[in-house]
Amino acid sequence: MNRIRLTFLFICVLLYSCHENVEVESQSGAGLAMEAWSNVRFAGSTAVSSQSILKAFEQAKTTTRSRDQAQWRAIGPKNIGGRTLCLAFHPTNPDLIYAGSASGGLWRTYSAGVGYNGWLQVPINLPVYSVASILISKSNPDVLYVGTGEVYNKNSAQPGIVDRTTRGTYGMGIIKSTDGGISWSQILPLTKSLISGVQDMEFDPYDDHIIYAATTQGVYKSTNEGTSWTLIHDLPMAVDVDVSPKNPETIFVTHGSFNDNAISGIYRSNNSGNSFIKLKNGLPDSYSGKTRMAISQSNPDILYASVANALSSIGLFLSVDGGNTWDKMNGKDVANVQGWYSHDISIDPKDANFISYVGQNVYTSDNKGQSFTNVSSWDAGDMGRVPVGGLEGDPTVYVHADVHATYFHPLRPDDIFYATDGGIFLTSDRGSTFQGRNGGYQTSQFYANFSASKKDANFAIGGMQDNGSAIYDGQDGWIKVVGGDGMSTAIHGLNENIIFASYQFFGLNRSFDKGKTFEYAVPSNFTLVNELKAFNTPYEIIPSSPNSIYAGAQKVYLNENNGQPSGWRSLHSNPLDANATILALSVSPTDPTLIFASTSPINENTIPKLFKSNNGGISWQQLMNLPARAAMDITFDPSNGQIVYIVYSGFGAGTHVFKSIDAGNTWQNIENGLPDVPTNCISVNPLRTKELYVGNDLGVFFSANGGNTWERFMEGLPSAIMAMSISITSQADRIKVATHGNGVYESPLALGVATKEISNPALQQFKVYPNPAVQSPSSASFSLTKPADFYISVVDIQGKLIYKSSKQLGHIGQVIFPFDISLFNRGVYTVVLQGMIRQDKSPFYQSKMWIKQ
């Protein structure tokens, strides 16, 4: 397999040399990703409480009907781990480990991560995305505490408006389970801001009833197993909390926030948290990043601290007297532009001289940090299809970049684990060799513009945060094809051998052999490269002219030769908005000159906007009387180029889903009870165009009637997912949802009231009898000339599913399927026959009106 070393080096050179904004140049991809995530969700919003997501979650369950015919199943990637923030180890079972993902919830392994299905997601019937800290009670391991939310910047009254750079993911405080993760309850809500987090938690080493929590709002303490909490250190952005195993009255806490020196520091309490003092005597007075700390278990007077500015490490500091004095042992820059984000330290529990020190890569020292050995290399990973649960790169050096946490396994201290932006890794020989432990760990963070084949359910491509782009070909193990932060993708409308993938800021690549090889396709004149662009730069293949592509920076560009680098030209001279970049594009399926574009601001004083062109992008008009929010997705009805749908991010009831039947001249709000959360995507079933699917920050919702009513379409999905992109393979009766944190799921399409029949020569003489029916049985019958799989469903006059059979096998000849009419009240129904011929995978869809008297 090819190494990704050269690819990533080229990406870094391009990203840092071509971008004009100096501040952005010095940020990492993680910082840019979080800025983009926060910007689109909160631009134009006022203050939002952390309970907003929970409230919307509960309302959606009680006020929105559930269409339980969804049959979602996880399709991967199960060989590519997503961003991981923390691990926790069972006190007596060395193979039982928990993992906290950045936006994919809580996971558990019973095999120390070994195996094809090494990890299983822990169901939590709450909107839990980011898990930053986990505690397991030693006295009763069925008692679990989970700290939620990922935050790297000080809270403000208006999340995403002030200090939006490098914010993280929704938090809902601390949740607790007393039955080993079967049921959960919220025990510490952090209500000041939606973007809040619990970055670390620790027990009193002698009493599991006493818990300390480092949160974005300060340090909290509970003395009764989380029943009640007291804020004991009212300083924001607590990062790390440690309790001395020698004296439980001694508590250390670190504070730090992106570019905020005023709150940074290490604090100590000698009286169980009643008061704290800031430690100095050799430590930096302040810093613009954060500090991670560790206390030696074998000698608790020995403390290590990894101190960093926002964009570089300051160094490793050592105290041998319990924190009274400190010495700088080494100035190695392990964080490398991510001192605000990912670095950590852990100490061998048997030998205080040996430490694991991590940042972008992994380092070890056996002399208290006086010197370090760099034992890993992030650029030694393999491209192509790495095996599920197997090696992901050169076993002598490969650990994925951006290590958030390092742990000596408490029961197997020769094993050192790492939580990284590419999942979970392990060394069992102190850094001589490494192995990934990511089998089944489906936590990839996909972005918008995931692409699925129109006809082949086993072909799709998408881009993931810090894990490049990957191709799905029907296997759990996806094929890595382009590095960097994977962004927008596309598949040619007529020739699916032609596909596109990209990395951040329009690092466009194209393939003419269905992804076997890719070539660089960024414009050769660099006009588009140098122009300010969205992190996930949008581009769209023109449906009626699939060799042509529109792309958006601050202006809209056209390429009429499948992305040939020399073929790009701008369509207008001035930016759509001088203070914004283009966020989303859409082109009419019947008229290539009708284009919509939305923008996202690049400073605090600009609001998102929506524009329309009727002349192929030569001139544009701003569309008014729509929400001042980020329009995340713009979708046309595939059969009618005048019907267009738009979905909006942000918060505010009645502001998320809009429809126009006159090409955007007028708009109708069709939210109609959908939850008040950021909404990311909308898709129209091309065979039955009244059937709509919406993806938002709580999941997937379905309408059978053009948006008049909505139903939850969640069966088989986690309780809450961030649905970023929805793709329909109508010819194979499949829908895929790409999520930001839980990889990709697939389901058969919903069964609504039929608006378009799908005839099939192998299916004949479909009828329902008796009709009208008075007593059971009633039957559906039809004839087949080829074997087929089919379902029988019955929907009422409002389009609500009343009955659906399990999948049935129909043999050649007449097929009779009886159903019990006592299930139905008197009224008018539609009986739907839907299925697929086994031999050629061709679908059929027929419906008959049926009356129950």
JSON list of C-alpha atoms in Angstrom, two decimals, residues 75-160:
[
{"chain": "A", "resi": 75, "resn": "ILE", "atom": "CA", "xyz": [-22.07, 0.24, 7.13]},
{"chain": "A", "resi": 76, "resn": "GLY", "atom": "CA", "xyz": [-18.83, 1.78, 8.37]},
{"chain": "A", "resi": 77, "resn": "PRO", "atom": "CA", "xyz": [-16.13, 2.69, 8.06]},
{"chain": "A", "resi": 78, "resn": "LYS", "atom": "CA", "xyz": [-15.36, 0.05, 10.67]},
{"chain": "A", "resi": 79, "resn": "ASN", "atom": "CA", "xyz": [-11.64, 0.14, 9.88]},
{"chain": "A", "resi": 80, "resn": "ILE", "atom": "CA", "xyz": [-11.10, 3.91, 10.40]},
{"chain": "A", "resi": 81, "resn": "GLY", "atom": "CA", "xyz": [-11.40, 5.23, 13.93]},
{"chain": "A", "resi": 82, "resn": "GLY", "atom": "CA", "xyz": [-12.73, 8.72, 14.54]},
{"chain": "A", "resi": 83, "resn": "ARG", "atom": "CA", "xyz": [-11.59, 11.45, 16.92]},
{"chain": "A", "resi": 84, "resn": "THR", "atom": "CA", "xyz": [-11.30, 10.07, 20.44]},
{"chain": "A", "resi": 85, "resn": "LEU", "atom": "CA", "xyz": [-10.89, 12.12, 23.61]},
{"chain": "A", "resi": 86, "resn": "CYS", "atom": "CA", "xyz": [-10.55, 9.69, 26.51]},
{"chain": "A", "resi": 87, "resn": "LEU", "atom": "CA", "xyz": [-10.44, 6.10, 27.77]},
{"chain": "A", "resi": 88, "resn": "ALA", "atom": "CA", "xyz": [-11.40, 4.46, 31.07]},
{"chain": "A", "resi": 89, "resn": "PHE", "atom": "CA", "xyz": [-10.41, 1.02, 32.35]},
{"chain": "A", "resi": 90, "resn": "HIS", "atom": "CA", "xyz": [-12.50, -1.43, 34.38]},
{"chain": "A", "resi": 91, "resn": "PRO", "atom": "CA", "xyz": [-10.92, -1.92, 37.82]},
{"chain": "A", "resi": 92, "resn": "THR", "atom": "CA", "xyz": [-10.86, -5.75, 37.68]},
{"chain": "A", "resi": 93, "resn": "ASN", "atom": "CA", "xyz": [-11.43, -6.85, 34.07]},
{"chain": "A", "resi": 94, "resn": "PRO", "atom": "CA", "xyz": [-8.42, -5.83, 31.95]},
{"chain": "A", "resi": 95, "resn": "ASP", "atom": "CA", "xyz": [-10.26, -6.36, 28.67]},
{"chain": "A", "resi": 96, "resn": "LEU", "atom": "CA", "xyz": [-13.20, -4.10, 29.54]},
{"chain": "A", "resi": 97, "resn": "ILE", "atom": "CA", "xyz": [-12.42, -0.55, 28.42]},
{"chain": "A", "resi": 98, "resn": "TYR", "atom": "CA", "xyz": [-14.63, 2.47, 27.66]},
{"chain": "A", "resi": 99, "resn": "ALA", "atom": "CA", "xyz": [-13.86, 5.09, 25.03]},
{"chain": "A", "resi": 100, "resn": "GLY", "atom": "CA", "xyz": [-15.22, 8.62, 24.69]},
{"chain": "A", "resi": 101, "resn": "SER", "atom": "CA", "xyz": [-15.50, 9.83, 21.11]},
{"chain": "A", "resi": 102, "resn": "ALA", "atom": "CA", "xyz": [-15.52, 13.46, 20.02]},
{"chain": "A", "resi": 103, "resn": "SER", "atom": "CA", "xyz": [-19.05, 13.37, 18.61]},
{"chain": "A", "resi": 104, "resn": "GLY", "atom": "CA", "xyz": [-20.03, 9.70, 18.41]},
{"chain": "A", "resi": 105, "resn": "GLY", "atom": "CA", "xyz": [-20.94, 9.02, 22.03]},
{"chain": "A", "resi": 106, "resn": "LEU", "atom": "CA", "xyz": [-19.69, 6.36, 24.45]},
{"chain": "A", "resi": 107, "resn": "TRP", "atom": "CA", "xyz": [-18.15, 3.03, 23.34]},
{"chain": "A", "resi": 108, "resn": "ARG", "atom": "CA", "xyz": [-17.12, -0.15, 25.11]},
{"chain": "A", "resi": 109, "resn": "THR", "atom": "CA", "xyz": [-14.89, -3.14, 24.37]},
{"chain": "A", "resi": 110, "resn": "TYR", "atom": "CA", "xyz": [-14.81, -6.53, 26.07]},
{"chain": "A", "resi": 111, "resn": "SER", "atom": "CA", "xyz": [-11.59, -7.54, 24.28]},
{"chain": "A", "resi": 112, "resn": "ALA", "atom": "CA", "xyz": [-9.30, -4.55, 24.93]},
{"chain": "A", "resi": 113, "resn": "GLY", "atom": "CA", "xyz": [-10.22, -3.46, 21.42]},
{"chain": "A", "resi": 114, "resn": "VAL", "atom": "CA", "xyz": [-8.99, -6.64, 19.73]},
{"chain": "A", "resi": 115, "resn": "GLY", "atom": "CA", "xyz": [-10.98, -8.08, 16.85]},
{"chain": "A", "resi": 116, "resn": "TYR", "atom": "CA", "xyz": [-13.15, -7.31, 13.87]},
{"chain": "A", "resi": 117, "resn": "ASN", "atom": "CA", "xyz": [-15.94, -6.06, 16.12]},
{"chain": "A", "resi": 118, "resn": "GLY", "atom": "CA", "xyz": [-13.74, -4.99, 18.99]},
{"chain": "A", "resi": 119, "resn": "TRP", "atom": "CA", "xyz": [-15.95, -2.04, 19.98]},
{"chain": "A", "resi": 120, "resn": "LEU", "atom": "CA", "xyz": [-19.68, -1.62, 20.59]},
{"chain": "A", "resi": 121, "resn": "GLN", "atom": "CA", "xyz": [-21.50, 1.65, 21.10]},
{"chain": "A", "resi": 122, "resn": "VAL", "atom": "CA", "xyz": [-23.16, 2.05, 24.50]},
{"chain": "A", "resi": 123, "resn": "PRO", "atom": "CA", "xyz": [-26.79, 3.13, 23.92]},
{"chain": "A", "resi": 124, "resn": "ILE", "atom": "CA", "xyz": [-27.69, 6.29, 25.82]},
{"chain": "A", "resi": 125, "resn": "ASN", "atom": "CA", "xyz": [-31.24, 7.56, 25.52]},
{"chain": "A", "resi": 126, "resn": "LEU", "atom": "CA", "xyz": [-30.02, 11.14, 25.72]},
{"chain": "A", "resi": 127, "resn": "PRO", "atom": "CA", "xyz": [-28.48, 13.51, 23.14]},
{"chain": "A", "resi": 128, "resn": "VAL", "atom": "CA", "xyz": [-24.89, 12.68, 24.07]},
{"chain": "A", "resi": 129, "resn": "TYR", "atom": "CA", "xyz": [-22.35, 13.34, 21.31]},
{"chain": "A", "resi": 130, "resn": "SER", "atom": "CA", "xyz": [-18.97, 14.25, 22.79]},
{"chain": "A", "resi": 131, "resn": "VAL", "atom": "CA", "xyz": [-17.56, 12.27, 25.72]},
{"chain": "A", "resi": 132, "resn": "ALA", "atom": "CA", "xyz": [-14.50, 13.98, 27.19]},
{"chain": "A", "resi": 133, "resn": "SER", "atom": "CA", "xyz": [-14.16, 12.13, 30.51]},
{"chain": "A", "resi": 134, "resn": "ILE", "atom": "CA", "xyz": [-15.26, 8.82, 32.04]},
{"chain": "A", "resi": 135, "resn": "LEU", "atom": "CA", "xyz": [-15.15, 7.54, 35.64]},
{"chain": "A", "resi": 136, "resn": "ILE", "atom": "CA", "xyz": [-15.73, 3.95, 36.76]},
{"chain": "A", "resi": 137, "resn": "SER", "atom": "CA", "xyz": [-16.31, 3.30, 40.45]},
{"chain": "A", "resi": 138, "resn": "LYS", "atom": "CA", "xyz": [-13.75, 0.89, 41.90]},
{"chain": "A", "resi": 139, "resn": "SER", "atom": "CA", "xyz": [-16.09, -0.21, 44.67]},
{"chain": "A", "resi": 140, "resn": "ASN", "atom": "CA", "xyz": [-18.96, -0.87, 42.24]},
{"chain": "A", "resi": 141, "resn": "PRO", "atom": "CA", "xyz": [-17.91, -0.95, 38.55]},
{"chain": "A", "resi": 142, "resn": "ASP", "atom": "CA", "xyz": [-21.54, -0.82, 37.44]},
{"chain": "A", "resi": 143, "resn": "VAL", "atom": "CA", "xyz": [-21.53, 2.84, 38.52]},
{"chain": "A", "resi": 144, "resn": "LEU", "atom": "CA", "xyz": [-20.34, 4.98, 35.63]},
{"chain": "A", "resi": 145, "resn": "TYR", "atom": "CA", "xyz": [-19.99, 8.74, 35.24]},
{"chain": "A", "resi": 146, "resn": "VAL", "atom": "CA", "xyz": [-19.61, 10.37, 31.83]},
{"chain": "A", "resi": 147, "resn": "GLY", "atom": "CA", "xyz": [-18.55, 13.98, 31.29]},
{"chain": "A", "resi": 148, "resn": "THR", "atom": "CA", "xyz": [-19.90, 15.37, 28.03]},
{"chain": "A", "resi": 149, "resn": "GLY", "atom": "CA", "xyz": [-18.97, 18.22, 25.72]},
{"chain": "A", "resi": 150, "resn": "GLU", "atom": "CA", "xyz": [-15.73, 19.12, 23.98]},
{"chain": "A", "resi": 151, "resn": "VAL", "atom": "CA", "xyz": [-14.63, 22.71, 24.52]},
{"chain": "A", "resi": 152, "resn": "TYR", "atom": "CA", "xyz": [-11.30, 24.45, 24.06]},
{"chain": "A", "resi": 153, "resn": "ASN", "atom": "CA", "xyz": [-12.32, 28.08, 24.41]},
{"chain": "A", "resi": 154, "resn": "LYS", "atom": "CA", "xyz": [-13.77, 30.09, 27.27]},
{"chain": "A", "resi": 155, "resn": "ASN", "atom": "CA", "xyz": [-17.56, 30.17, 27.40]},
{"chain": "A", "resi": 156, "resn": "SER", "atom": "CA", "xyz": [-19.33, 33.36, 26.42]},
{"chain": "A", "resi": 157, "resn": "ALA", "atom": "CA", "xyz": [-22.93, 34.51, 26.47]},
{"chain": "A", "resi": 158, "resn": "GLN", "atom": "CA", "xyz": [-23.28, 34.01, 22.73]},
{"chain": "A", "resi": 159, "resn": "PRO", "atom": "CA", "xyz": [-21.76, 30.72, 21.62]},
{"chain": "A", "resi": 160, "resn": "GLY", "atom": "CA", "xyz": [-20.19, 30.93, 18.21]}
]
